[in-house]
Each structure stands twice: as structure tokens, then as C-alpha cells.
Short mmCIF file of C-alpha atoms in Angstrom, two decimals:
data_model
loop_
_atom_site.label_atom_id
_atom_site.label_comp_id
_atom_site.label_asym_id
_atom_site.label_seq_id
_atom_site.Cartn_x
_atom_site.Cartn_y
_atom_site.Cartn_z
CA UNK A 1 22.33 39.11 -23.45
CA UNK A 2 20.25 40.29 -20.42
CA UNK A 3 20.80 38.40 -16.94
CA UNK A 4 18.10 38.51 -14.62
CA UNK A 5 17.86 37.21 -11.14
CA UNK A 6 16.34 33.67 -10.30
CA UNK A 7 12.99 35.28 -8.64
CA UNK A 8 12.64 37.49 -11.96
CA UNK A 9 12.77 34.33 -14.43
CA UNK A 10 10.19 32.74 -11.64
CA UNK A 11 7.96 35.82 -11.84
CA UNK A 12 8.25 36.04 -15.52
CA UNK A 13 7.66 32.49 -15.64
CA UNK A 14 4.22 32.81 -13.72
CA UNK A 15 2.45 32.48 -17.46
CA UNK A 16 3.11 28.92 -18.10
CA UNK A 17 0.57 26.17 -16.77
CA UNK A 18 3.53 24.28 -15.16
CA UNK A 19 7.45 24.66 -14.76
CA UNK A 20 9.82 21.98 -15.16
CA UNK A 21 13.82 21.44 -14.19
CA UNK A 22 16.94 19.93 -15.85
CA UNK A 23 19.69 19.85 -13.42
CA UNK A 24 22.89 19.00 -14.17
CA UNK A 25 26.51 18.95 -12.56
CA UNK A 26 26.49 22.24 -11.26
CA UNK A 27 23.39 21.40 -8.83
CA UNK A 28 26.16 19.20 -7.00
CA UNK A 29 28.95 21.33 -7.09
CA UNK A 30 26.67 24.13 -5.44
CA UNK A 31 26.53 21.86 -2.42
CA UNK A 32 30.49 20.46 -2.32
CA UNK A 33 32.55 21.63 -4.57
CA UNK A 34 35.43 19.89 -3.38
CA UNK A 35 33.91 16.29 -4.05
CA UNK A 36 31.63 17.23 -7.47
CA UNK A 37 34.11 19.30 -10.02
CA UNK A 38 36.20 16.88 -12.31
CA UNK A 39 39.04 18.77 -11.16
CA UNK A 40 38.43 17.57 -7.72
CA UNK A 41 37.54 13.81 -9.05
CA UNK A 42 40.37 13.57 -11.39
CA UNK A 43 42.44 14.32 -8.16
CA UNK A 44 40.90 11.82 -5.94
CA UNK A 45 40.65 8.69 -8.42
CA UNK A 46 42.79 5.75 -8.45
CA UNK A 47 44.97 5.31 -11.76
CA UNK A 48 47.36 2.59 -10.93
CA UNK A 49 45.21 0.01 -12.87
CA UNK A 50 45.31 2.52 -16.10
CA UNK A 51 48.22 4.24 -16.15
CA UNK A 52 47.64 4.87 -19.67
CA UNK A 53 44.62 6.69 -19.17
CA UNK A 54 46.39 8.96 -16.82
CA UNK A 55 48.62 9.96 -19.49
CA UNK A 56 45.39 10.47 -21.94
CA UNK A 57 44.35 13.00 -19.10
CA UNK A 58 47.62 14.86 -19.38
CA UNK A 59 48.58 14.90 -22.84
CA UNK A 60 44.65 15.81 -23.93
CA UNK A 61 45.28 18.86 -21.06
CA UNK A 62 42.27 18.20 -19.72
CA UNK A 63 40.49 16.65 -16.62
CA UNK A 64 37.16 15.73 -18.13
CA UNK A 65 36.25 11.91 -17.85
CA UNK A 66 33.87 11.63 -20.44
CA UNK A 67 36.07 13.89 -22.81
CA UNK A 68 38.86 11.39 -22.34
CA UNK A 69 35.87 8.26 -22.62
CA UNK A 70 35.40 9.66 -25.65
CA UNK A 71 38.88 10.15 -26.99
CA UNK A 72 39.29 6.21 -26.46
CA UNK A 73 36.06 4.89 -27.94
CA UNK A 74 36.89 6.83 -30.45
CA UNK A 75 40.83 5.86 -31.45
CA UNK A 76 40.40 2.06 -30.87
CA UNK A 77 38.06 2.99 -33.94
CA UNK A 78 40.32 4.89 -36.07
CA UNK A 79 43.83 2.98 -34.95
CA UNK A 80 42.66 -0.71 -37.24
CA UNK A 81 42.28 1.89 -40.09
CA UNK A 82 45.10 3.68 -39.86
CA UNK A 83 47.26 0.57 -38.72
CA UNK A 84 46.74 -3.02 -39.78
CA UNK A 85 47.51 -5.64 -37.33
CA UNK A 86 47.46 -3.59 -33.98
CA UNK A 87 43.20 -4.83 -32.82
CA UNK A 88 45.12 -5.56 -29.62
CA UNK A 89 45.75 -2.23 -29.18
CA UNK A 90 42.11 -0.89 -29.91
CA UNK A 91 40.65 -3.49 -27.77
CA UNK A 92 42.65 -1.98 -24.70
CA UNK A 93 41.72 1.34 -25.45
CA UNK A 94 37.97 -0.26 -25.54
CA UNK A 95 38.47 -2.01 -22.40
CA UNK A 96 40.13 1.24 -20.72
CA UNK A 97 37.54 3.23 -21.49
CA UNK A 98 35.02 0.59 -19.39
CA UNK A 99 37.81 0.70 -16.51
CA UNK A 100 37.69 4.58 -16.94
CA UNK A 101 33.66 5.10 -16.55
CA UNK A 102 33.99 2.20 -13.70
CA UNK A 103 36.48 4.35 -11.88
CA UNK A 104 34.44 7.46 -12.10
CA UNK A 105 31.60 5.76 -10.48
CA UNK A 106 33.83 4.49 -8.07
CA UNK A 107 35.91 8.06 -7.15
CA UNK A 108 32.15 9.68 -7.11
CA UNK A 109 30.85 6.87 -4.04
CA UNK A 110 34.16 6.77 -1.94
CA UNK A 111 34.51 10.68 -1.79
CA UNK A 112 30.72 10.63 -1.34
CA UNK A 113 29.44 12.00 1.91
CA UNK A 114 28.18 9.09 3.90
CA UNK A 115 25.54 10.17 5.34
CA UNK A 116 22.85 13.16 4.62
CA UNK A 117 23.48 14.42 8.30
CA UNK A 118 26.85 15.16 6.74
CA UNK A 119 25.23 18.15 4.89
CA UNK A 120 24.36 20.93 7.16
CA UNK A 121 20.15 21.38 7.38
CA UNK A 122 20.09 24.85 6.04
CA UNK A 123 20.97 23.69 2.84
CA UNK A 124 18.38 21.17 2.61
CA UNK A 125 15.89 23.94 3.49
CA UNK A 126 17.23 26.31 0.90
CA UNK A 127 17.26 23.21 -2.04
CA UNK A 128 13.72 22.37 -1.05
CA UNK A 129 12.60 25.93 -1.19
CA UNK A 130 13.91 25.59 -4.69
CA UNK A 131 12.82 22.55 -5.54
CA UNK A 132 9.52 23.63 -4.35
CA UNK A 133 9.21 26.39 -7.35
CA UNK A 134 8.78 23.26 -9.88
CA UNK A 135 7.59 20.36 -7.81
CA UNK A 136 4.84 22.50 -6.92
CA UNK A 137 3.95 23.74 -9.80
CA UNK A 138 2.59 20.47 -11.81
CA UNK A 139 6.49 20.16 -12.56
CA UNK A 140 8.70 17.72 -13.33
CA UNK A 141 12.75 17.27 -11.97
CA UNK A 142 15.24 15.87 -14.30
CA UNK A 143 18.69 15.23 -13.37
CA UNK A 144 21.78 14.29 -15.15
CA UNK A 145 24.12 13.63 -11.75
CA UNK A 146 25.03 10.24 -10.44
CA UNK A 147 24.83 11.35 -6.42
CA UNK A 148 22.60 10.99 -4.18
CA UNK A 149 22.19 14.51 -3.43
CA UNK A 150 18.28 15.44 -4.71
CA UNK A 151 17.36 11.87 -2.92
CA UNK A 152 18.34 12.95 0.20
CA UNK A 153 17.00 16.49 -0.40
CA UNK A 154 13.44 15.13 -1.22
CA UNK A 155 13.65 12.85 1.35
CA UNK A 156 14.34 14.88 4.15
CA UNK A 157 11.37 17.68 2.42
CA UNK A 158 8.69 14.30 2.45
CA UNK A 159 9.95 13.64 6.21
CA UNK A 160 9.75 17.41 7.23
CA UNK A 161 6.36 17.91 4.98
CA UNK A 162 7.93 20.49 3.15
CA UNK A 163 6.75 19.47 0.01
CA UNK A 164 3.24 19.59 -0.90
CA UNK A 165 3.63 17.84 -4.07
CA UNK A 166 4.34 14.31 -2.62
CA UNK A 167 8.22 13.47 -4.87
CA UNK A 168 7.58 10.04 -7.04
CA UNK A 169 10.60 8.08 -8.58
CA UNK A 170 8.65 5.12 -9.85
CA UNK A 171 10.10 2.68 -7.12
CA UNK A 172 8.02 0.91 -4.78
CA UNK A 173 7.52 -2.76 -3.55
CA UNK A 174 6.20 -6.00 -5.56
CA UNK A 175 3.28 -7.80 -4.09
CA UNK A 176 1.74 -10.97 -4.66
CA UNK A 177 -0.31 -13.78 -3.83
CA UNK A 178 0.79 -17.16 -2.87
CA UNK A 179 -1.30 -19.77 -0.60
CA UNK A 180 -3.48 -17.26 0.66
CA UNK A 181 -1.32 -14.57 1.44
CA UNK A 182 0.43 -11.52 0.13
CA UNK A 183 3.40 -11.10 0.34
CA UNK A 184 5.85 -8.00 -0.26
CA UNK A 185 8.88 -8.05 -1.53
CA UNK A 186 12.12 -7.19 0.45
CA UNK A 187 13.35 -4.66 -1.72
CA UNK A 188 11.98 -1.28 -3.42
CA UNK A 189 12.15 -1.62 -7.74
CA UNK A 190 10.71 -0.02 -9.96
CA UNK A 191 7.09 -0.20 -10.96
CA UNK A 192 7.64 -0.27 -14.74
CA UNK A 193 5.97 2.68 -17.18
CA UNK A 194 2.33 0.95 -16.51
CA UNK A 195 2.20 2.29 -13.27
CA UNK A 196 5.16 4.90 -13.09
CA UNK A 197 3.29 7.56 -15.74
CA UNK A 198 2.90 9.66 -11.93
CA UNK A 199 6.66 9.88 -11.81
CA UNK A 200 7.85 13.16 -11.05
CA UNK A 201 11.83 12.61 -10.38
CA UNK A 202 13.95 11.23 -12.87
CA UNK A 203 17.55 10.00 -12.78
CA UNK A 204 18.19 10.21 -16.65
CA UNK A 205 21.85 8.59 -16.52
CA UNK A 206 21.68 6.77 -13.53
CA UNK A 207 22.62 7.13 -9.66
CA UNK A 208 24.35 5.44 -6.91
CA UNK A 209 21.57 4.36 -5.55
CA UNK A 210 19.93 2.35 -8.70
CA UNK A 211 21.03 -1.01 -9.24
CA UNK A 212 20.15 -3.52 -12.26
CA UNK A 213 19.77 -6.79 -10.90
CA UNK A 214 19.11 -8.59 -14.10
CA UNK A 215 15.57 -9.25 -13.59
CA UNK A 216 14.29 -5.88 -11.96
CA UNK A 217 15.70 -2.71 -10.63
CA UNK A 218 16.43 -2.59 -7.37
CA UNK A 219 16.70 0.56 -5.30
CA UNK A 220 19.45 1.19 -2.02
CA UNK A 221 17.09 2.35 0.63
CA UNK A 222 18.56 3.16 4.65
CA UNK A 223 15.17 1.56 5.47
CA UNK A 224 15.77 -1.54 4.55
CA UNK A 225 18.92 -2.65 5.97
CA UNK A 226 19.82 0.23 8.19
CA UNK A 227 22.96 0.80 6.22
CA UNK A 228 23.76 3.99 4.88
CA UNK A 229 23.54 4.26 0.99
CA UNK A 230 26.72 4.76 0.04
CA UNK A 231 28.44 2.28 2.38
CA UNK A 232 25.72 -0.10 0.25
CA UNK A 233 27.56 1.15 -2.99
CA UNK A 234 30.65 0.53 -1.74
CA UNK A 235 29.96 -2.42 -0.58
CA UNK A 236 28.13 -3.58 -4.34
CA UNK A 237 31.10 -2.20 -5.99
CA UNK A 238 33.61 -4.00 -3.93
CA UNK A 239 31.69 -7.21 -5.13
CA UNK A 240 32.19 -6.16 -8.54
CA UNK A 241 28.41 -5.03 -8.99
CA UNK A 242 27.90 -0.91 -10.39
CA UNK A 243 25.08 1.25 -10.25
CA UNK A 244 23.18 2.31 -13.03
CA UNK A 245 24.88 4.84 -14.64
CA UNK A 246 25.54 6.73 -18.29
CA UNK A 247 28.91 7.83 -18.74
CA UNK A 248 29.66 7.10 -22.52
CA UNK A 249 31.35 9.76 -23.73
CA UNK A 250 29.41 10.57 -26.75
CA UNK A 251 25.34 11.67 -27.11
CA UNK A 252 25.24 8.63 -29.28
CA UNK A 253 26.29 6.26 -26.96
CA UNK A 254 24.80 7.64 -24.74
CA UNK A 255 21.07 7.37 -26.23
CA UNK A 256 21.99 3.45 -26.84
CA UNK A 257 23.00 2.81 -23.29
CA UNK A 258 19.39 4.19 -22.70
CA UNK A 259 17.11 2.78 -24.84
CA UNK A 260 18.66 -0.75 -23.80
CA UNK A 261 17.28 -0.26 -20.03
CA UNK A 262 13.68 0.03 -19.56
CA UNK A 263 13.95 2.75 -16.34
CA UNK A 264 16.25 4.85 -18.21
CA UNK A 265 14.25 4.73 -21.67
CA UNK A 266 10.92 5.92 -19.68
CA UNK A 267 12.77 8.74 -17.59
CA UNK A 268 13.91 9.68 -21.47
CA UNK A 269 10.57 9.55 -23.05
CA UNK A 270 9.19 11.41 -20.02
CA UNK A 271 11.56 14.24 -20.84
CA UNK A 272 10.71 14.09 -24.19
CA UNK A 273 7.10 14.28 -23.87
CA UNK A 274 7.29 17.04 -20.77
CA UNK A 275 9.11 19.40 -23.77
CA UNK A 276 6.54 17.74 -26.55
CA UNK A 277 3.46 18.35 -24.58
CA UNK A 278 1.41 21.53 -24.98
CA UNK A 279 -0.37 22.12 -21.73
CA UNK A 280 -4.10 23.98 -21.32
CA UNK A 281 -3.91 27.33 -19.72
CA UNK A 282 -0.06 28.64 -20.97
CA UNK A 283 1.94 25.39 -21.78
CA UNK A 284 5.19 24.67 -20.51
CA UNK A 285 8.73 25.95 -19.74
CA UNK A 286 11.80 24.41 -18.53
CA UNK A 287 14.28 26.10 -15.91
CA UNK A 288 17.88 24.27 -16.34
CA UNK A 289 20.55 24.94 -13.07
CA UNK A 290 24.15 24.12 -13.83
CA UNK A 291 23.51 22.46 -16.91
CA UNK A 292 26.50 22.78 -19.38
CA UNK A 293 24.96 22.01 -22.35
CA UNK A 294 28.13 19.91 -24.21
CA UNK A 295 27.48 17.70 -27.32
CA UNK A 296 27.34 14.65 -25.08
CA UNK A 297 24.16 15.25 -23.89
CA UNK A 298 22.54 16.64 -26.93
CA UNK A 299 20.38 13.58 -26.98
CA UNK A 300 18.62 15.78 -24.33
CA UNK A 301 19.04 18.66 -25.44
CA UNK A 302 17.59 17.86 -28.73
CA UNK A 303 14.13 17.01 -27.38
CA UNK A 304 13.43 20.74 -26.14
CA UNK A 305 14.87 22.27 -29.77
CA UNK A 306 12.24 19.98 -31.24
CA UNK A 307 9.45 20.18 -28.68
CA UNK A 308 6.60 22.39 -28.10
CA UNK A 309 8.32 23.87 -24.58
CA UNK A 310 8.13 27.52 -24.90
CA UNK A 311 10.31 28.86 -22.96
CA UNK A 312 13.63 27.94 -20.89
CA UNK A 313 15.60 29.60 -18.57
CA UNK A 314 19.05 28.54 -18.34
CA UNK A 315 21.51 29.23 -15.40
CA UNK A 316 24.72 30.88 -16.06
CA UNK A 317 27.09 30.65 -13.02
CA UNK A 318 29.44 33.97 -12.87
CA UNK A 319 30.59 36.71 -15.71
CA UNK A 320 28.50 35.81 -18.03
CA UNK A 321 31.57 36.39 -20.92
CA UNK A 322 34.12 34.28 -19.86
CA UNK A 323 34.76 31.53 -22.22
CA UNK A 324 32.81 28.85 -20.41
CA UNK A 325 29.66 30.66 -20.55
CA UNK A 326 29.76 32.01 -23.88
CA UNK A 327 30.11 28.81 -24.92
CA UNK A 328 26.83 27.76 -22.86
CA UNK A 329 24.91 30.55 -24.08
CA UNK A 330 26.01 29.85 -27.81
CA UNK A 331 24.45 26.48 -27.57
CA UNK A 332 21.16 27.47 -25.84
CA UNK A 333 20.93 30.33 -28.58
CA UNK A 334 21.11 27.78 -31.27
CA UNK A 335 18.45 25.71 -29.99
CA UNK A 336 16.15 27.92 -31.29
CA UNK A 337 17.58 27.70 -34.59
CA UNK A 338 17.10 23.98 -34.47
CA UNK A 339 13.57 24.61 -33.74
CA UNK A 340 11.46 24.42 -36.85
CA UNK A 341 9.53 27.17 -35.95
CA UNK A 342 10.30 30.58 -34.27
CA UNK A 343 8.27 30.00 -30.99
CA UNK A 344 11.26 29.62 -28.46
CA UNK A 345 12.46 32.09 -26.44
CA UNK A 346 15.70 31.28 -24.21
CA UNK A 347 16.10 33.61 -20.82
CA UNK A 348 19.14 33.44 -18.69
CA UNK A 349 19.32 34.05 -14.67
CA UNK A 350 22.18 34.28 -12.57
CA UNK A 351 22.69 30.37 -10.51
CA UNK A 352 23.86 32.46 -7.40
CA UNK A 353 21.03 34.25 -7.14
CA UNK A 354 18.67 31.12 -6.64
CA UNK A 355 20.42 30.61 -3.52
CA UNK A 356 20.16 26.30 -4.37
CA UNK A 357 21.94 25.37 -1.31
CA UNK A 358 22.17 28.66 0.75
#
């Protein structure tokens, strides 16, 4: 398995008509690795409520949330079979695995930094000059992270005009009008597919900043109420109200979770038809940073082993052979095996050398 650099795999990738991004946990970590790893969240969270749980964590040797989601869903399935008259039991594994995806949420805002100033400039520079590579390049960005960390990023590239491609989430304001009048609604939500098909950032399991208010999505801006974004999190989740956010612990539930909220199901069939699509003048490929390709998000990973993208470029972050990374490799390897026919090739560059944050 060759490695190449990040500017090779861009130079390489010159061919294709436009060049996309997945970016998954390992975008965050770049930045703060003391707030993003599990290690570091598992160490911060709150288990007094779940004691149970923390046990899970240490008997299953592990510090993965959604590994340890999973393990419940999973036994409050099995225990009924195996014994009869213990549902009580299953239920509170059912109901500790909601607790344990509402404390992630939870340990991922209050360890958030508060505000962007928080993160020095330079690295915003660096992640737009990165960012830049796919935005503008007819691209799309895909992320799998909660944070608010490619908001901010964008945000502060639109504000500096760093970005020539102007960075669309679908959100914007409702109009109407009444007696004569328009009038604009107080808060940003999302325009729905008919007029989000120009949407260039998607949040495919969430953020902090998305809230499902029944009747629309609603999106935290600073704008609005001159309160940062987070302490507006905080403040929604100390009133018992959560984000929008996908933390099941298997691909399966994963993809149901999705298809039962309309922004989520569009950001999904957006990356489905971005690796489905077969673009005029060299097609498509996909660039994926700190993406570690585990089975619970082959419900994305499925749509580029059975799309049209033809190449991707996947990000491996160190020695390429330690266990980790074989493991990474082994599953981007096999999506071309999944791939009916033989016209996917899979590259891999080395994350440091894209310089994300610096």
C-alpha cells in the first residue's frame, strides 16, 4: 500500500470534474484532541445517573460510546430470549442506552469551546485553505461530527471572503404575507429539499447547533440572540430539549433515525447521489479525512461501493500498519469488492500532511 502526501492525491486528483469530502471524527480531533477522542469524552462525562453503563464501559474494555450503545440495544434483545420474565431488565438496558447517547451529546457541548475566538486564527486559515480544495471545486462537504467546528470554520472563511464558493447548509428564514406585509421569521430553518438542492454542507448525523422543533428545524445562530452557540445548547439541554443528532450504535439504526427526519434524509440522499452521479468532463471522486470507516456507518459507506464515484482518497493518520489502520485500509479495500464492477480505485494520503488545522 503506497502513501502519498495530501498535495499528491490533490494533483492526482486534478482529472475529476469535481472533488468531494467525507469528514469524520478525526477532522475534530485535529483541532482539540483533548475535548474530541472518546478517550477524552469517556473521561469528562457524568455517570452517576448510569452507573451501570459505567461498568458496560469497563468490563467491554473499551471507551467507545456507540460500541457500548450498541452492546445494550442489542442484549435487552437477546436477554427475553434467553430469560423469561426479566422485560424489566431489557427495558433498562433500552432506556440506558437513550440516557447513554443523551450524555454523549451532553459531555460533547459542556467540554465544547464556547466561543470560535477560543480557537487560535491560524487554524481557521489552514482548515479553510483545505476546505477550499473541495468547496471550490464544484464539491460537496459531508460530515459525520456533532460540533460546531466546520460552522465556525465556514463562517469565519464567508466573513473573511476566503471562500469563493459561497458555503450553503439549506437554512435560511421563512417569509410570508399577512395584511399587506411580509414578514420574516425570527429564526433560521431549513428550507426543505425544494429549495435546498444548492446545498453544499451537510451535517449527516446531526450537530449542536440543529434543533427539531416539531414543526420545522430550527438553527442556533450568535446573530440572533447574541448568545454564543453552545451556551444556547446548554441552555436547550438544561430544559430537557437535544440537538439533532445520530448516535445509534448500529448502521441500521442508524439509517432509520434518518429516514424519519426530513433534513437528515436529504443530506443522505445528497450523499448518495454525489457518489451515484457521473459528472461531464471526468466524473467524481471523494477525499475522506479522519474517517474510520466502522460497520456503524456503513449505511454511508455503502453508497460509494455502489455508486459511480471513481475514485477516493482516504486519510490514514500515522504508521500506516498499526492495527487501527490496517483495519481502515481493509475496509476501504473491500469497497471495491462490493462494487459490481471493477471501476474503483482507492488511494491513501497521509492526514498530517494536509496540514487541516496547521
Amino acid at each position: 500500500m503506497k502513501l502519498v502526501t495530501f498535495q499528491q492525491a490533490l494533483t492526482e486528483s486534478g482529472k475529476f470534474a469535481s472533488r468531494h469530502l467525507l469528514l469524520g471524527n478525526g477532522f475534530s480531533i485535529a483541532c482539540i484532541p483533548s475535548i474530541f477522542t472518546y478517550t477524552s469524552l469517556y473521561g469528562r462525562a457524568d455517570f452517576s445517573e448510569i452507573p451501570e453503563v459505567k461498568l458496560l464501559f469497563e468490563r467491554l474494555g473499551t471507551m467507545d460510546f456507540e460500541l457500548v450503545i450498541r452492546s445494550l440495544e442489542n442484549a435487552s434483545v437477546a436477554l427475553p430470549i434467553y430469560l423469561d420474565g426479566h422485560e424489566d431488565v431489557a427495558q433498562k438496558m433500552r432506556e440506558d442506552a437513550i440516557k447513554l447517547k443523551e450524555l454523549l451529546i451532553r459531555t460533547v457541548a459542556e467540554n465544547h469551546p464556547a466561543f470560535p475566538s477560543e480557537i487560535e486564527e491560524n487554524k481557521y486559515l489552514h482548515c479553510i485553505n483545505f476546505l477550499k480544495n473541495f468547496m471550490d471545486h464544484k464539491g460537496k462537504v459531508y460530515t459525520f461530527n456533532y460540533d460546531l467546528l466546520l460552522y465556525w470554520t465556514v463562517m469565519y472563511g464567508m466573513e473573511n471572503k476566503l471562500i469563493e464558493q459561497k458555503p450553503l447548509d439549506g437554512f435560511g428564514r421563512d417569509t410570508d404575507f399577512q395584511n399587506g406585509e411580509f414578514n420574516v421569521s425570527e429564526y433560521l430553518t431549513w428550507q426543505g429539499e425544494s429549495t435546498a438542492h444548492h446545498q453544499n454542507i451537510h451535517y449527516l448525523h446531526g450537530a449542536l447547533h440543529l434543533y427539531d422543533n416539531g414543526a420545522f428545524l430550527e438553527k442556533f445562530t450568535w446573530n440572533d440572540k447574541n448568545v454564543s452557540l453552545i451556551d444556547q445548547a446548554r441552555k436547550a439541554l438544561s430544559e430537557g430539549r437535544f440537538p439533532l443528532f445520530v448516535s445509534e450504535g448500529e448502521c441500521e439504526k442508524k439509517l432509520e433515525k434518518i429516514t424519519h427526519c426530513g433534513y437528515l434524509y436529504h443530506s443522505y440522499k445528497s450523499f448518495s447521489k454525489t457518489m451515484e452521479v457521473v459528472t461531464k468532463g471526468g466524473g467524481n471522486c471523494l477525499f475522506t479525512f479522519g474517517v474510520s470507516f466502522t460497520d456503524n456507518d456503513d449505511h454511508v459507506l455503502k453508497k460509494i461501493a455502489s455508486g459511480k464515484v471513481k475514485c477516493v482518497y482516504v486519510s490514514i493518520y500515522g504508521n500506516p500498519d498499526t492495527s487501527d489502520n490496517q483495519r481502515i485500509i481493509a475496509v476501504a479495500e473491500a469497497l471495491k469488492g462490493r462494487r459490481s464492477t471493477s471501476d474503483l480505485e482507492v488511494y491513501y494520503y497521509d492526514a498530517l500532511s494536509a496540514k487541516v488545522w496547521g
